[in-house]
CSV table of C-alpha atoms in Angstrom, one decimal:
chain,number,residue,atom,x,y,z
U,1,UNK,CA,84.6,144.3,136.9
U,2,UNK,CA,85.4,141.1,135.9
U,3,UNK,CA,82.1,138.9,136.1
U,4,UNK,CA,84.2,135.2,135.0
U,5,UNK,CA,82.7,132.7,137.4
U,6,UNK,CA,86.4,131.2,137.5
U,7,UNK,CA,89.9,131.6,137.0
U,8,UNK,CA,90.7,128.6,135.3
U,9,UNK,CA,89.1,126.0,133.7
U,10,UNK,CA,90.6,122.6,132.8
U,11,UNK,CA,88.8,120.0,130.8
U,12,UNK,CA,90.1,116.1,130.1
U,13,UNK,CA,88.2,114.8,126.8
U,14,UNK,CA,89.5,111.3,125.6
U,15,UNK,CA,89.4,111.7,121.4
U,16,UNK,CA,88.6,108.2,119.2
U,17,UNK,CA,88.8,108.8,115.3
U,18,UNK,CA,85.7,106.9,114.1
U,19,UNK,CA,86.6,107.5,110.5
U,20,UNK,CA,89.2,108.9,108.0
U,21,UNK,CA,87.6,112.9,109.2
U,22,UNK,CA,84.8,111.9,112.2
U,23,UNK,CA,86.8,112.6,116.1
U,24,UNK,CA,84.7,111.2,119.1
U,25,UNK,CA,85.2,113.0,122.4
U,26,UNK,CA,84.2,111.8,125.8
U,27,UNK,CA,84.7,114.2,128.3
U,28,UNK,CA,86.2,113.0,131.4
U,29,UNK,CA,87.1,115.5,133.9
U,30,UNK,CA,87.3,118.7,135.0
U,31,UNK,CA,88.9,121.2,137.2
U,32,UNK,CA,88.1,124.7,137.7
U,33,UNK,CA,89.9,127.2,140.0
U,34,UNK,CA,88.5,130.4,141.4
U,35,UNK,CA,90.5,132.2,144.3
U,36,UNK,CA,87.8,134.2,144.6
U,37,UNK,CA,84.8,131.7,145.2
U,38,UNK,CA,82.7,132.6,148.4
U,39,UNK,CA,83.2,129.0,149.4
U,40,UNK,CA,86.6,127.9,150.3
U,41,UNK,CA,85.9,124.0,148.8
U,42,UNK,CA,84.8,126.4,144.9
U,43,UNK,CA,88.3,127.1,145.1
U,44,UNK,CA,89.6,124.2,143.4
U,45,UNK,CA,86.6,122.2,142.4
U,46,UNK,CA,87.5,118.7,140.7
U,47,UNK,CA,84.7,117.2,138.8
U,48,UNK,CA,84.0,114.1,136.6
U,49,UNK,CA,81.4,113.7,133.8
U,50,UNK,CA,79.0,110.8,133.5
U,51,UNK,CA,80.9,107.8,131.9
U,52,UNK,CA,80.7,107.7,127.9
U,53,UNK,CA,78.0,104.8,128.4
U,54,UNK,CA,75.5,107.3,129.6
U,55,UNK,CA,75.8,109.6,126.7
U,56,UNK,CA,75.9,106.4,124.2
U,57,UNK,CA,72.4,105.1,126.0
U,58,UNK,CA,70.8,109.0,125.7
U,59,UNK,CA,71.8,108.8,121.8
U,60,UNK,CA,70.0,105.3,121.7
U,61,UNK,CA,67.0,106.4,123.0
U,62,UNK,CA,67.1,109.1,120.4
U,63,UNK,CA,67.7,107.0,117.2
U,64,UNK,CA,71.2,107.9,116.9
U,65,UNK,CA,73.8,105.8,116.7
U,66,UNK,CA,76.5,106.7,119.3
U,67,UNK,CA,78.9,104.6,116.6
U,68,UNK,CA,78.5,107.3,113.9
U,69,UNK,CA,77.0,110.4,115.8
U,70,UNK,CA,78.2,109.7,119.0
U,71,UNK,CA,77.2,112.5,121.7
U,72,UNK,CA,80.2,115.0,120.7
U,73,UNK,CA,81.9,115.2,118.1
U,74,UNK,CA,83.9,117.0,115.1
U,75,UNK,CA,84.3,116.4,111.6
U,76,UNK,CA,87.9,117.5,110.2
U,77,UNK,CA,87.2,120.1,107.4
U,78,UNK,CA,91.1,120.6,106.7
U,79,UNK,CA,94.2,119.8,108.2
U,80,UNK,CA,98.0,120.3,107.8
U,81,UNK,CA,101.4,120.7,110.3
U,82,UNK,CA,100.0,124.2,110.9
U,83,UNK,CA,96.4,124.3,110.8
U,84,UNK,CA,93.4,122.3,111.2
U,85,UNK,CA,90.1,123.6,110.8
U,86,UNK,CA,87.3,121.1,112.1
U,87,UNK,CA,83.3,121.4,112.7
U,88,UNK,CA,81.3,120.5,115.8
U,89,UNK,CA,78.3,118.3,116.2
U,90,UNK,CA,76.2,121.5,116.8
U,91,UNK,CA,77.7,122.7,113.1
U,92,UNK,CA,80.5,125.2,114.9
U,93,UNK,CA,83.5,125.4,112.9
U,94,UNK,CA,87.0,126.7,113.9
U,95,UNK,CA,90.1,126.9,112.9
U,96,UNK,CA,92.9,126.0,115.4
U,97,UNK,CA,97.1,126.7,114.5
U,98,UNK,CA,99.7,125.1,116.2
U,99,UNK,CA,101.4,126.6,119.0
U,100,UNK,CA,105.4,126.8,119.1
């Protein structure tokens, strides 16, 4: 059977270029539906993450500076009108075309 712990998932991330290649994202909110969930109120659970601040204060207390390495991040590898192709703070990469 299917084992997904929801239907849908829907994340609101606020992007700041910090350079010519370097994206911040601050995540903001979330959503995730499940018509299945034992509990009626995991049906359509609404979430928000801790403001940007939080995550900018963690990176501090690590030596990082939230202005240059903020929390997360990717660095644009490549980009055209059709394709960009970017790496994430963790040193993921992917390649993403544009839908019609």
């Amino acid at each position: 059977g299917d084992k997904r712990p929801f239907e849908k998932l829907e994340i609101t991330i606020q992007m700041t270029p910090l350079s010519k290649t370097r994206v911040r994202l601050d995540f903001k909110s979330g959503r995730a539906l499940n018509e299945r969930a034992p509990l009626p109120f995991l049906k359509d659970f609404r979430f928000n993450f801790p403001p940007a601040l939080v995550g900018d204060a963690l990176a501090r207390l690590k030596g990082k500076d939230p202005n240059v390495e903020p929390p997360a991040y990717f660095d644009v590898l490549y980009i055209d009108q059709q394709l960009r192709a970017h790496r994430t703070g963790e040193g993921n990469i992917f390649v993403q075309t544009r839908g019609p």
